[in-house]
Coordinates of C-alpha atoms in Angstrom, one line a residue:
Chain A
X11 CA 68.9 -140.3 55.4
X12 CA 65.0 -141.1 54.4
X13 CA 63.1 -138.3 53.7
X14 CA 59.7 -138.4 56.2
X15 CA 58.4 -134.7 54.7
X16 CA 58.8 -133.3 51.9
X17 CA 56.7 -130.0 50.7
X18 CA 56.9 -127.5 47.5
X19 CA 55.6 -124.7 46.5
X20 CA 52.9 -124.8 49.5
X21 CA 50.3 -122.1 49.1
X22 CA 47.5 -121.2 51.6
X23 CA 44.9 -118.5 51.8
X24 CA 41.8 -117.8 53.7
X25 CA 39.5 -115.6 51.7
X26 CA 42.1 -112.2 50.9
X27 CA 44.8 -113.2 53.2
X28 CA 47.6 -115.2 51.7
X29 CA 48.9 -117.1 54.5
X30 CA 51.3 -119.6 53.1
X31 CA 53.3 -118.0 50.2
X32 CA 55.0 -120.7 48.4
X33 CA 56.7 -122.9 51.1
X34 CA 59.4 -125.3 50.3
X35 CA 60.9 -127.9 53.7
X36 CA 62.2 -131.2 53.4
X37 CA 62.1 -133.2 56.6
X38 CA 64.8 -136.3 56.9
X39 CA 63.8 -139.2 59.4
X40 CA 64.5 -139.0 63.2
X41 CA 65.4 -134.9 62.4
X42 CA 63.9 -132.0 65.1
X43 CA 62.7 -128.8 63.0
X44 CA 61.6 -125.9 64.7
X45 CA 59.5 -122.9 63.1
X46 CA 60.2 -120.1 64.3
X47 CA 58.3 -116.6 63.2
X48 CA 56.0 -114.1 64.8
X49 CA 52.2 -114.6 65.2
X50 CA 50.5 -114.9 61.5
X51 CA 53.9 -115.6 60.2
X52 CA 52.3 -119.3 58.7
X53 CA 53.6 -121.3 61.2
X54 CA 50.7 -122.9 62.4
X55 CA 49.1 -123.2 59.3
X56 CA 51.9 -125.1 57.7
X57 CA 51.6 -127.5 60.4
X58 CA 47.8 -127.9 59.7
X59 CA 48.3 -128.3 55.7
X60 CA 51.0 -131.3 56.5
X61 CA 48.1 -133.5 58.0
X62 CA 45.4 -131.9 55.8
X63 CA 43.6 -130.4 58.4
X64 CA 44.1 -127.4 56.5
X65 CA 43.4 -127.9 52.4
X66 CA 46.2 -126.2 50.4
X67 CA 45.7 -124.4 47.6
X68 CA 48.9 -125.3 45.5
X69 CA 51.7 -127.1 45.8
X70 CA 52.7 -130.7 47.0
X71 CA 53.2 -132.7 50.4
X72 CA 54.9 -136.1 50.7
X73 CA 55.0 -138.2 53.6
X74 CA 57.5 -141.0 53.4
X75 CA 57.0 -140.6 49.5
X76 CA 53.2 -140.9 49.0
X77 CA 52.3 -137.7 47.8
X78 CA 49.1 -136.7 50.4
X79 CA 47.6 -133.8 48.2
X80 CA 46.5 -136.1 45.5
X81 CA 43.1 -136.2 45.1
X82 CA 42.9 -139.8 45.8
X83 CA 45.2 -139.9 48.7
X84 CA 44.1 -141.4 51.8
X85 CA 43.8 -138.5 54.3
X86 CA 43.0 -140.6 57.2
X87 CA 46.0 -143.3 56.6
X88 CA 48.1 -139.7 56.5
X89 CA 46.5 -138.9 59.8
X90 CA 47.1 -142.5 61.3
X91 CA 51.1 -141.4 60.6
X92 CA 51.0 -138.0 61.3
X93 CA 50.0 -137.1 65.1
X94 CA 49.7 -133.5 66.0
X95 CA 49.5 -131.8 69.4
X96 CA 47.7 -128.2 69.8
X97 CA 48.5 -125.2 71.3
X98 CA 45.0 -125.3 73.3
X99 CA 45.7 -129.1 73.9
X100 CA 42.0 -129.8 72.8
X101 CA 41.3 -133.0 74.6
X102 CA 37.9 -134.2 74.6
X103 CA 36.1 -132.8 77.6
X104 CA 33.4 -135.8 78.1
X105 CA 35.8 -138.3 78.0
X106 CA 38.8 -139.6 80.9
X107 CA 41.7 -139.1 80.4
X108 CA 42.1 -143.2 79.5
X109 CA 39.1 -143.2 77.3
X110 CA 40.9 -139.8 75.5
X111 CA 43.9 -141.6 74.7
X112 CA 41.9 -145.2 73.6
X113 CA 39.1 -143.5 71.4
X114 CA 41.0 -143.5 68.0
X115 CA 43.3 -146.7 68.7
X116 CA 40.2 -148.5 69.4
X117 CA 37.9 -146.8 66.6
X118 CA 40.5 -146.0 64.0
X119 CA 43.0 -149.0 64.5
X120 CA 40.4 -151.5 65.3
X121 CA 42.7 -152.2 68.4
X122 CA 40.7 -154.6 71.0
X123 CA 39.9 -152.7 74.4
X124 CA 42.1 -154.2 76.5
X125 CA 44.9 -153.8 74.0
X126 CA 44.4 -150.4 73.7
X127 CA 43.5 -149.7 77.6
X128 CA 47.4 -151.7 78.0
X129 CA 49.2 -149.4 75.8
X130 CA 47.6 -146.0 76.8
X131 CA 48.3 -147.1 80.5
X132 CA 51.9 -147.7 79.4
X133 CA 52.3 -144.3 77.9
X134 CA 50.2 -142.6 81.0
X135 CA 52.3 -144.2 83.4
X136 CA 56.0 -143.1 81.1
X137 CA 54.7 -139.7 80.9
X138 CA 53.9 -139.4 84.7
X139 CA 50.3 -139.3 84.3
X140 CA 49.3 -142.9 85.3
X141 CA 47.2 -141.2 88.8
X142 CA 45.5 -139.2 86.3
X143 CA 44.4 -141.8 83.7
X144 CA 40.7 -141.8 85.3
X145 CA 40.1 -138.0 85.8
X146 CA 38.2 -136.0 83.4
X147 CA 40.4 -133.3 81.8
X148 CA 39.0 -130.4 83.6
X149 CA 40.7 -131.9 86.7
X150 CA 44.2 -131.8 85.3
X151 CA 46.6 -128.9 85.2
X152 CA 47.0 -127.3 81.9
X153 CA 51.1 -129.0 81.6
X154 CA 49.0 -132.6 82.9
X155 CA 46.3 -131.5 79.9
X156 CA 49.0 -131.0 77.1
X157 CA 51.4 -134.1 78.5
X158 CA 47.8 -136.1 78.2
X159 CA 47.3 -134.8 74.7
X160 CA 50.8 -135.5 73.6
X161 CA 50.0 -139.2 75.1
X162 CA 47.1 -139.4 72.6
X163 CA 48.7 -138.4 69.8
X164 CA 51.3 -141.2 70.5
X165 CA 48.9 -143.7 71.5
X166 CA 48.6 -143.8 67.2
X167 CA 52.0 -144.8 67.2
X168 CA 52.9 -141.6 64.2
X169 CA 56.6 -141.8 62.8
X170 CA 56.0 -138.0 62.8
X171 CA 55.1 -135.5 65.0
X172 CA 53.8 -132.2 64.9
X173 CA 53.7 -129.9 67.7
X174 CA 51.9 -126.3 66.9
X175 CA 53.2 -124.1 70.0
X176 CA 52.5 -126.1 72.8
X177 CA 53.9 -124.0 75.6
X178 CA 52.2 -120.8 74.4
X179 CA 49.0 -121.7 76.6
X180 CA 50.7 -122.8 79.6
X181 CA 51.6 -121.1 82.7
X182 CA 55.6 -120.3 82.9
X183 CA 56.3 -122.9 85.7
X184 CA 54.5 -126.0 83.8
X185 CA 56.2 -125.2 80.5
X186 CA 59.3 -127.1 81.5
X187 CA 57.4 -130.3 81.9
X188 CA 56.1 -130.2 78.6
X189 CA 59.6 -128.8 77.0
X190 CA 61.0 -132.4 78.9
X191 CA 58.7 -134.3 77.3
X192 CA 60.1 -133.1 74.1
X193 CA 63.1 -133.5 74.7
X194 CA 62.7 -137.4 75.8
X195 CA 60.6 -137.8 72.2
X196 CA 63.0 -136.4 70.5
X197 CA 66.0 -138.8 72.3
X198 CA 63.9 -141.2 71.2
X199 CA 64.2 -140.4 67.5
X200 CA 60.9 -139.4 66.7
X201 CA 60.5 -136.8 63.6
X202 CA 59.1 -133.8 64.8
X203 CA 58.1 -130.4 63.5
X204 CA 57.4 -127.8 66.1
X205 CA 55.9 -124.6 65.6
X206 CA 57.5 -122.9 68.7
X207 CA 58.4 -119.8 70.7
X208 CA 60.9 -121.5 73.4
X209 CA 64.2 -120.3 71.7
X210 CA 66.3 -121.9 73.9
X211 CA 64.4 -125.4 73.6
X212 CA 64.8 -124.8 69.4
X213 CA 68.5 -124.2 70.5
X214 CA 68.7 -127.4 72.7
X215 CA 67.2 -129.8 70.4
X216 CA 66.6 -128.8 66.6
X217 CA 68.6 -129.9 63.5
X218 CA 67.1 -127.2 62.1
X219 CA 65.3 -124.1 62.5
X220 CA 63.0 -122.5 59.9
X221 CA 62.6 -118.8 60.3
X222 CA 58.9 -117.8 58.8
X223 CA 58.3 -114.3 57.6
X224 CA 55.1 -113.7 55.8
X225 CA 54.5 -116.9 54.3
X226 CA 57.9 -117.7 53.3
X227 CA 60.8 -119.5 54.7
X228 CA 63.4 -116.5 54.8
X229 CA 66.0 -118.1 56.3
X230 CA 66.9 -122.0 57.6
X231 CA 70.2 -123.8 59.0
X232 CA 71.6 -125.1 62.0
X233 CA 70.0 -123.3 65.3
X234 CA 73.8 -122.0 66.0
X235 CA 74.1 -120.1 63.0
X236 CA 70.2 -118.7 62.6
X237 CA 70.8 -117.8 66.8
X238 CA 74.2 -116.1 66.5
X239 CA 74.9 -114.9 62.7
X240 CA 71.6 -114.8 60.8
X241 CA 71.7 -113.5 57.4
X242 CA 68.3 -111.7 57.1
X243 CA 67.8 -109.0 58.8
X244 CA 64.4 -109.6 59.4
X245 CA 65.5 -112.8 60.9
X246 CA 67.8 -110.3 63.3
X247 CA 65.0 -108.1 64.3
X248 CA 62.8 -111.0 65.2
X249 CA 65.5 -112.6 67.2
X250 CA 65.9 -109.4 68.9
X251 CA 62.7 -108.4 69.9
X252 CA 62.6 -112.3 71.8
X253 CA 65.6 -111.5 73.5
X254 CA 64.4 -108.1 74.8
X255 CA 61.4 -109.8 75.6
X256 CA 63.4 -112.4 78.0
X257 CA 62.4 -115.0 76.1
X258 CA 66.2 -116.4 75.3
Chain B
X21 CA 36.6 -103.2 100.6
X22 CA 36.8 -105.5 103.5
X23 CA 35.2 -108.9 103.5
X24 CA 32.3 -108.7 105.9
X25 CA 33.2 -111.4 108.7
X26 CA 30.1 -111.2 110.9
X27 CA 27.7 -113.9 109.7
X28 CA 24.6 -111.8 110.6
X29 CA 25.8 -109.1 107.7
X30 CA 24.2 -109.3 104.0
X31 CA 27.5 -109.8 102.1
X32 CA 28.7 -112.9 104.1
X33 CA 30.1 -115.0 101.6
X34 CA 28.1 -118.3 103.0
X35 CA 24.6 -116.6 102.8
X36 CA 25.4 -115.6 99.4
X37 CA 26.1 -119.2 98.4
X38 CA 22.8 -120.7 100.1
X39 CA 21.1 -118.1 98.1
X40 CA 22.2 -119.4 94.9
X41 CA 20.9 -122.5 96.2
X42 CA 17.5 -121.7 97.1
X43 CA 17.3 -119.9 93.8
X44 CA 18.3 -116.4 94.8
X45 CA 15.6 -116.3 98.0
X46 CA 16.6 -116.2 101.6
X47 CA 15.8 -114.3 104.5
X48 CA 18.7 -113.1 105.0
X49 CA 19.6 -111.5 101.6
X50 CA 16.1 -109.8 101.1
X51 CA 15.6 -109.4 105.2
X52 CA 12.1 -110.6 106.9
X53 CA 10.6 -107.4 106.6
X54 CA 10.8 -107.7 103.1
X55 CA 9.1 -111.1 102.7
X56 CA 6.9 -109.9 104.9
X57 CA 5.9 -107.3 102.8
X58 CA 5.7 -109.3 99.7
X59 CA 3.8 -112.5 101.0
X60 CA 1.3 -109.8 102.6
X61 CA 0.8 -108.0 99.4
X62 CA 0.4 -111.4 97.0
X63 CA -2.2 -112.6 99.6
X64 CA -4.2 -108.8 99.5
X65 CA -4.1 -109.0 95.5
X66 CA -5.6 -112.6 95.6
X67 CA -8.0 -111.8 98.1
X68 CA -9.3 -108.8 96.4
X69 CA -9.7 -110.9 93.7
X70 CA -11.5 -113.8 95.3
X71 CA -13.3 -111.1 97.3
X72 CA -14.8 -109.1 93.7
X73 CA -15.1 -112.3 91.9
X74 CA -17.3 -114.1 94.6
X75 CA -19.5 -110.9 95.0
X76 CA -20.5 -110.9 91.6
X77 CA -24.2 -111.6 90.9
X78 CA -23.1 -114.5 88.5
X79 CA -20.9 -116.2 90.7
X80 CA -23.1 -119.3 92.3
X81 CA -24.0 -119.6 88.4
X82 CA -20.2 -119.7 88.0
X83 CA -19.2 -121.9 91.0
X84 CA -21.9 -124.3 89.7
X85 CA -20.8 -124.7 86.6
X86 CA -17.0 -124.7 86.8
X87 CA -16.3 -125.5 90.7
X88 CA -18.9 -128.3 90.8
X89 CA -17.8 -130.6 93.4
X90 CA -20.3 -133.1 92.8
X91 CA -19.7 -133.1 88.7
X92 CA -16.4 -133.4 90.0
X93 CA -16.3 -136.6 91.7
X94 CA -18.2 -138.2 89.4
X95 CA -16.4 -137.3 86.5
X96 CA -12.6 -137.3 87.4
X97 CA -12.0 -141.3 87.8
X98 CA -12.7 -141.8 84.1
X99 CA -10.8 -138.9 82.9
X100 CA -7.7 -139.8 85.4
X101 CA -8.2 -143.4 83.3
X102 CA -8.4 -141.9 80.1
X103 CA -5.2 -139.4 80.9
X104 CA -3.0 -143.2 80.5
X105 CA -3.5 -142.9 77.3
X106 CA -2.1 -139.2 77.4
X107 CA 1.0 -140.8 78.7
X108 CA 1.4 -143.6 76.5
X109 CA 1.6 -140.9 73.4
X110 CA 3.8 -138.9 75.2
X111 CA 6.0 -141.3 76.0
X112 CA 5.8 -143.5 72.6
X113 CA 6.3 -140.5 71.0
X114 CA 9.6 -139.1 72.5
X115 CA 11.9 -141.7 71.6
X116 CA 10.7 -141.1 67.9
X117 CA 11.4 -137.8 68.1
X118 CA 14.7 -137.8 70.1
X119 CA 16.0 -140.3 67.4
X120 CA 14.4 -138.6 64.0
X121 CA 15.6 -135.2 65.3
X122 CA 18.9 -135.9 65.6
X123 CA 19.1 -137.4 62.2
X124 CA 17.7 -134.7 60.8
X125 CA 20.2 -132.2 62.8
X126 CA 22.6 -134.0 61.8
X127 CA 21.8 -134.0 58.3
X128 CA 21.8 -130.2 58.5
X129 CA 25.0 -129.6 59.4
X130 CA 27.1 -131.8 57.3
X131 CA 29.4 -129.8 55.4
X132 CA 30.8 -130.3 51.5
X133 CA 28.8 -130.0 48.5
X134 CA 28.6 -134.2 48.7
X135 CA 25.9 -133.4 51.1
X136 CA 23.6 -131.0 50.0
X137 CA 20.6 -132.8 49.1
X138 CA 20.3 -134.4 52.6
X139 CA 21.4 -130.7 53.6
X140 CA 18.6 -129.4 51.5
X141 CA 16.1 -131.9 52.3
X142 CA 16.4 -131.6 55.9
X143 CA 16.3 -127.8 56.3
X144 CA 13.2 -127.7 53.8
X145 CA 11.8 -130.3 56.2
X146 CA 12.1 -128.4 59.2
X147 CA 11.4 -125.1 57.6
X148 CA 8.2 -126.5 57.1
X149 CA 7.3 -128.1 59.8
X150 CA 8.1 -125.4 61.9
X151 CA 5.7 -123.3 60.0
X152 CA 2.9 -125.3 60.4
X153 CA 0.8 -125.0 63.5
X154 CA 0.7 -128.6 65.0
X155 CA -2.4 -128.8 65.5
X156 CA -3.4 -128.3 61.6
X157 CA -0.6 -131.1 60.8
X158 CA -2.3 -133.1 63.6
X159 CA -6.0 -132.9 61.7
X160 CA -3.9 -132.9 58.3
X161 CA -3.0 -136.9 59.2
X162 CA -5.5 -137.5 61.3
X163 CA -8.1 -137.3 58.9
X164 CA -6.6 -137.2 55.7
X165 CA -4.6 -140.3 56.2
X166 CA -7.4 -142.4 57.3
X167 CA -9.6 -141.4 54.4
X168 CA -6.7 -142.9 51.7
X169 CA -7.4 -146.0 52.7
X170 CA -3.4 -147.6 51.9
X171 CA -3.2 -150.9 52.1
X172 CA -0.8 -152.0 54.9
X173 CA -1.0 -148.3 56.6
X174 CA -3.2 -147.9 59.9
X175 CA -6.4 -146.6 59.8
X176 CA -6.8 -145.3 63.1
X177 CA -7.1 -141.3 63.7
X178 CA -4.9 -141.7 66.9
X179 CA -2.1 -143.3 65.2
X180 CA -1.8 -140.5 63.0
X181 CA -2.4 -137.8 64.7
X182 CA 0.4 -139.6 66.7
X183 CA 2.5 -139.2 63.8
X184 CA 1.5 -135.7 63.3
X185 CA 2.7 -134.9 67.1
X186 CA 6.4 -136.9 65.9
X187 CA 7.0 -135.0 62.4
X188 CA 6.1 -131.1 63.8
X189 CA 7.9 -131.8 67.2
X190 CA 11.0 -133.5 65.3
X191 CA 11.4 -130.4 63.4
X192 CA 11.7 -128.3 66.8
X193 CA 13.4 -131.0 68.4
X194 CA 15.8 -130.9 65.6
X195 CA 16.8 -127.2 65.7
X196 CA 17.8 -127.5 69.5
X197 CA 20.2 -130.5 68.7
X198 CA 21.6 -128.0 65.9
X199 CA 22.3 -125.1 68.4
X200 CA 24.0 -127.7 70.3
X201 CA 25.8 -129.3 67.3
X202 CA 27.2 -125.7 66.2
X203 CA 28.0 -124.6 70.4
X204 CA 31.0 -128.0 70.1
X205 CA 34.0 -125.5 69.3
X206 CA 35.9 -126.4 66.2
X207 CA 39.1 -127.4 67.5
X208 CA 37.0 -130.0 68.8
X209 CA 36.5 -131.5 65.4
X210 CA 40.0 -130.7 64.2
X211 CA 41.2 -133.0 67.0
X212 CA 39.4 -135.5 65.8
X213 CA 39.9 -135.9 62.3
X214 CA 44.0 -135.1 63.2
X215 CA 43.4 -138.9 65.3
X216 CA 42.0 -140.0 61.6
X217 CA 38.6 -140.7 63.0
X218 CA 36.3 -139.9 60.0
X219 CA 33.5 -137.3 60.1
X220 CA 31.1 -139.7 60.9
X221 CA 33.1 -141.5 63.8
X222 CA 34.1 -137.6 64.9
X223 CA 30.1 -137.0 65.2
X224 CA 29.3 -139.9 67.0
X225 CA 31.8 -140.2 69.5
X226 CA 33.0 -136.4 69.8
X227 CA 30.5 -134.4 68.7
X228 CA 27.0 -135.7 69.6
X229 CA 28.0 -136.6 73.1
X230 CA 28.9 -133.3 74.0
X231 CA 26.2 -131.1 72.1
X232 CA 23.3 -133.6 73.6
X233 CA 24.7 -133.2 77.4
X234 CA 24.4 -129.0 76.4
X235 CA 20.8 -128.8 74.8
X236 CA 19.6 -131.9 77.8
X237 CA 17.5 -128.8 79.4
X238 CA 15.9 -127.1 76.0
X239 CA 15.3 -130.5 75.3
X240 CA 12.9 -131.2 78.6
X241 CA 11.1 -127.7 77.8
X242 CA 9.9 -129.3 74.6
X243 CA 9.2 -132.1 76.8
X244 CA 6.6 -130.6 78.8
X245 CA 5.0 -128.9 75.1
X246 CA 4.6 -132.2 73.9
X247 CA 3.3 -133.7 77.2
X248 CA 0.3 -131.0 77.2
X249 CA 0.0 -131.2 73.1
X250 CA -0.7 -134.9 73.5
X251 CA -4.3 -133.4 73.9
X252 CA -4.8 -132.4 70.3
X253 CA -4.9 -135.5 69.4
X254 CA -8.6 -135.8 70.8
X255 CA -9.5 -134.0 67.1
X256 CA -8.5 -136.9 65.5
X257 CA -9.1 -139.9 68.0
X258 CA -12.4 -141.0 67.0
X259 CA -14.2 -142.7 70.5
X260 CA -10.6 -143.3 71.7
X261 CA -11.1 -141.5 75.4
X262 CA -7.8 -139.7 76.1
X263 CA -8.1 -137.1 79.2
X264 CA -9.2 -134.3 77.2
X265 CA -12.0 -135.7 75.2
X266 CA -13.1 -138.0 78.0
X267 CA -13.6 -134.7 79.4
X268 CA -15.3 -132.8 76.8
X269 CA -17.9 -135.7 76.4
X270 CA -18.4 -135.4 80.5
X271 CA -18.9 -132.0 80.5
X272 CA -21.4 -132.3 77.3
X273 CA -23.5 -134.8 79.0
X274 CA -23.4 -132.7 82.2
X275 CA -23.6 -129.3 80.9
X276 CA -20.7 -128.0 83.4
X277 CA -17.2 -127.0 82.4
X278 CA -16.1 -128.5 85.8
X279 CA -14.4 -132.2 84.0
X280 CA -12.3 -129.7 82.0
X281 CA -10.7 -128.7 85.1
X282 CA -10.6 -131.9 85.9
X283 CA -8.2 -132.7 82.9
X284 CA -6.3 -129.4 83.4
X285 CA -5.2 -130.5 87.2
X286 CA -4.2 -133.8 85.3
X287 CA -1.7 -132.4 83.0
X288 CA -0.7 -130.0 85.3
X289 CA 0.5 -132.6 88.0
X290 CA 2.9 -133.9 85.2
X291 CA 4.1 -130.5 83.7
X292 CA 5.0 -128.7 87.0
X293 CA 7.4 -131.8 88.3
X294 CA 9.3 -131.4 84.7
X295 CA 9.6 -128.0 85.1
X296 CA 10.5 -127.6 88.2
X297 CA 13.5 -130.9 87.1
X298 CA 14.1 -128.2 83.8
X299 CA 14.6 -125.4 85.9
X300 CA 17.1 -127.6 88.5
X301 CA 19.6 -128.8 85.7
X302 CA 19.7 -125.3 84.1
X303 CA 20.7 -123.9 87.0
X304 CA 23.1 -127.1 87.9
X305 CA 24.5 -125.9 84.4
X306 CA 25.1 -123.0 85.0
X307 CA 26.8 -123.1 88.0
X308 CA 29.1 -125.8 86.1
X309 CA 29.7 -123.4 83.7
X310 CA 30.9 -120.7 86.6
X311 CA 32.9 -123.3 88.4
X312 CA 34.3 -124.1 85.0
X313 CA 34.9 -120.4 84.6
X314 CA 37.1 -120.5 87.6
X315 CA 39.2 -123.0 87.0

């Protein structure tokens, strides 16, 4: 298998507060990795230092072997390949829907209008949101906002995904349309790395789940084995405090 | 607490709402008695006023020279001509300083060292300029600029006192796109630059939008400034009649103060239509915002 990720020896901080530790992850192509970890565990800001969104302090990040941390590198060719989705979906509030998911194909891919306005109707209309494709944001239901950001993040067409807890904002009932949405990307063989709290989605659909203690990687493998026999025991008490919280 | 279901009661939910919309008056909130009361007392205080002010010993003297309905007459056609050319600054001007603001806004809040001198530049620009009154950097231009004689420059006092007007607003102007700049939360920007728009294309199509549709009422308050400051350029002008001078000559010639009220009620017949338009959209705003709040 092709590698799509590969990062070592990530470090992180912000002012006093180390918040990536020395992080080592290799992605393959067409592979579903889950973090998993408790609030301030890194998660988030792994996912940021993959597209550079985050600067890291040390260590190095390949995307299908260019190395991105080089000085030189081409942060917005990274960002072309690399499509994230946010926790607080962050779509452009002055913009439809439509216009949301044709900004950056039209201004960043130099697609023509009508190109763009075909393929972001296309995607709309796959992920059940063609009625929407004229209303302003505010108008949509926060699972519509985050299946509209997910569209615009594909509308880049990124052999790699990254998805930084995109439930935790969403009412319980409109997390499962999201969580499908997932699922069908994944299907579809996209590489994705997903910063998440939805156990039993990690469970579902992961190759791999990444447990994140304190800016480390303490423990990774199959989602059967970190679920039912992890090693760590930190890895146990986290996994127990989810399940008491009736979140598995 | 039970919802109060009889529409004649304070609290009914649709009274409240008409309220908001007459900007927090109705009858029924305050009661008649109350605006009664308040209309009664307003009208006392002014008439007491009038009453005290017309019994003084000096007031035919006063009513001659400031109320003169024949001075008046004779002397508010020209100024009403003259107050076009009030309008043409104002509205020349604007544009200028709408576009030369933002620049300079958006010069100030570029981030990375790569950017300090324009960073540097533009906050020692508006540092300045806001520290200057405007009309010393109106007489400044207006006089000095004129006297260097450059070849290819205008000569005229208007023009730069004009220009003056342009550079002391822009630095105003310029702070109020910057509030609005900084109010665009982050994330905003992350999203963005995570689409690989740049941070230029990020400005212009994510950024600026939404920061200028939040600062669209401060904006219109330094509207109305400008609008009335237009008259300082009469220092500078020369014989070119705008309202205020036109007025100051007519009440030289006449000895009566009476065309500078003439030249007041012009200005005010602009100013009080954009307030009144400031005031709507703040409140429009606002209610957006609660609306917004809601959902």
């Amino acid at each position: 298998m092709t590698e799509a990720v590969r990062i070592e020896g990530l470090h992180k901080r912000f002012d006093d507060l180390e918040v990536l530790r020395g992080i080592d992850l290799t992605v393959d192509e067409h592979q579903v990795v889950c973090l998993i970890g408790a609030s301030g565990s890194g998660k988030s800001t792994l996912l940021r230092c993959i597209n550079l969104l985050e600067t890291p302090d040390a260590g190095t990040i390949s995307v299908h072997g260019r190395t991105v941390t080089d000085p030189g590198a081409d942060q917005n060719r990274l960002r072309r390949e690399v499509g994230i989705v946010f926790q607080s979906f962050n779509l452009f509030p002055h913009m439809t829907v439509r216009r949301n998911v044709t900004l950056a194909p039209t201004k960043v891919l130099g697609l023509p209008g009508d190109e763009a306005e075909a393929r972001a109707d296309g995607l709309l209309e796959r992920f059940g949101l063609a009625d929407k494709a004229s209303e302003y944001p505010d108008r949509l239901s926060g699972g519509q906002q985050q299946r509209a950001a997910i569209v615009r993040a594909l509308a880049m067409e990124p052999s790699i995904m990254l998805l930084d807890e995109i439930t935790s904002s969403l009412d319980p009932e409109l997390v499962a349309e999201v969580l499908d949405v997932l699922r069908g990307l994944a299907r579809s063989g996209m590489t994705m790395i997903v910063a998440t709290h939805e156990m039993g989605f990690a469970k579902d659909v992961a190759n791999r789940v990444c447990f994140l203690d304190d800016g480390l990687i303490l423990e990774e493998g199959r989602p059967e084995d970190i679920f039912l026999s992890p090693r760590e025991e930190r890895t146990r008490r986290f996994l127990d405090r989810i399940i008491a919280a009736g979140r598995m | 607490m039970s919802q109060p279901t009889d529409p004649s009661e304070p609290g009914f939910p649709p009274a409240d709402r008409r309220s908001r919309l007459l900007g927090g008056f109705s009858l029924r909130d305050e009661g008649a008695k109350g605006v009664a009361i308040a209309t009664l007392s307003t009208l006392l205080v002014l008439g007491l006023l009038a009453f005290a002010a017309t019994r003084s010993a000096y007031w035919p003297d006063f009513k001659d020279s400031f109320l003169n309905r024949q001075v008046f007459a004779e002397s508010f056609p020209d100024i009403l001509r003259a107050f076009k050319r009030n309008i043409f600054y104002f509205v020349t001007a604007e544009p200028v300083i709408l576009a030369f603001a933002l620049l300079l806004a958006v010069f100030r809040s570029l981030r990375g060292p790569a950017f300090f001198p324009l960073r540097l530049m533009a906050t020692i620009y508006v540092d300045l300029f806001r520290g200057i009154p405007t009309v010393l950097v109106v007489y400044a231009l207006g006089f000095g600029m004129p006297a260097l004689q450059i070849p290819g420059l205008p000569v005229e006092g208007w023009f730069w006192g004009w220009v003056g007007l342009i550079l002391s607003y822009s630095a105003y102007v310029a702070e109020v796109y910057r509030a609005g700049i900084e109010s665009v939360h982050p994330s905003q920007t992350a999203a963005a630059r995570a689409l690989g728009l740049g941070r230029w294309g990020t400005l212009r199509y994510v950024v600026i939008p939404q920061a200028v549709r939040r600062v669209v009422p401060p904006l219109m308050n330094d509207f109305i400034s400008l609008q009335k400051d237009t008259a300082l350029i009469a220092f500078v002008s020369g014989f070119i009649p705008e309202a205020f001078l036109t007025a100051q000559i007519a009440s030289a010639a006449t000895f009566n103060f009476t065309p500078l009220l003439g030249a007041a009620l012009c200005f005010v017949v602009v100013t009080i239509p954009m307030t009144r338009f400031t005031d709507w959209m703040l409140e429009r705003q606002r209610r957006q915002r609660q609306v917004g709040a809601v959902a």
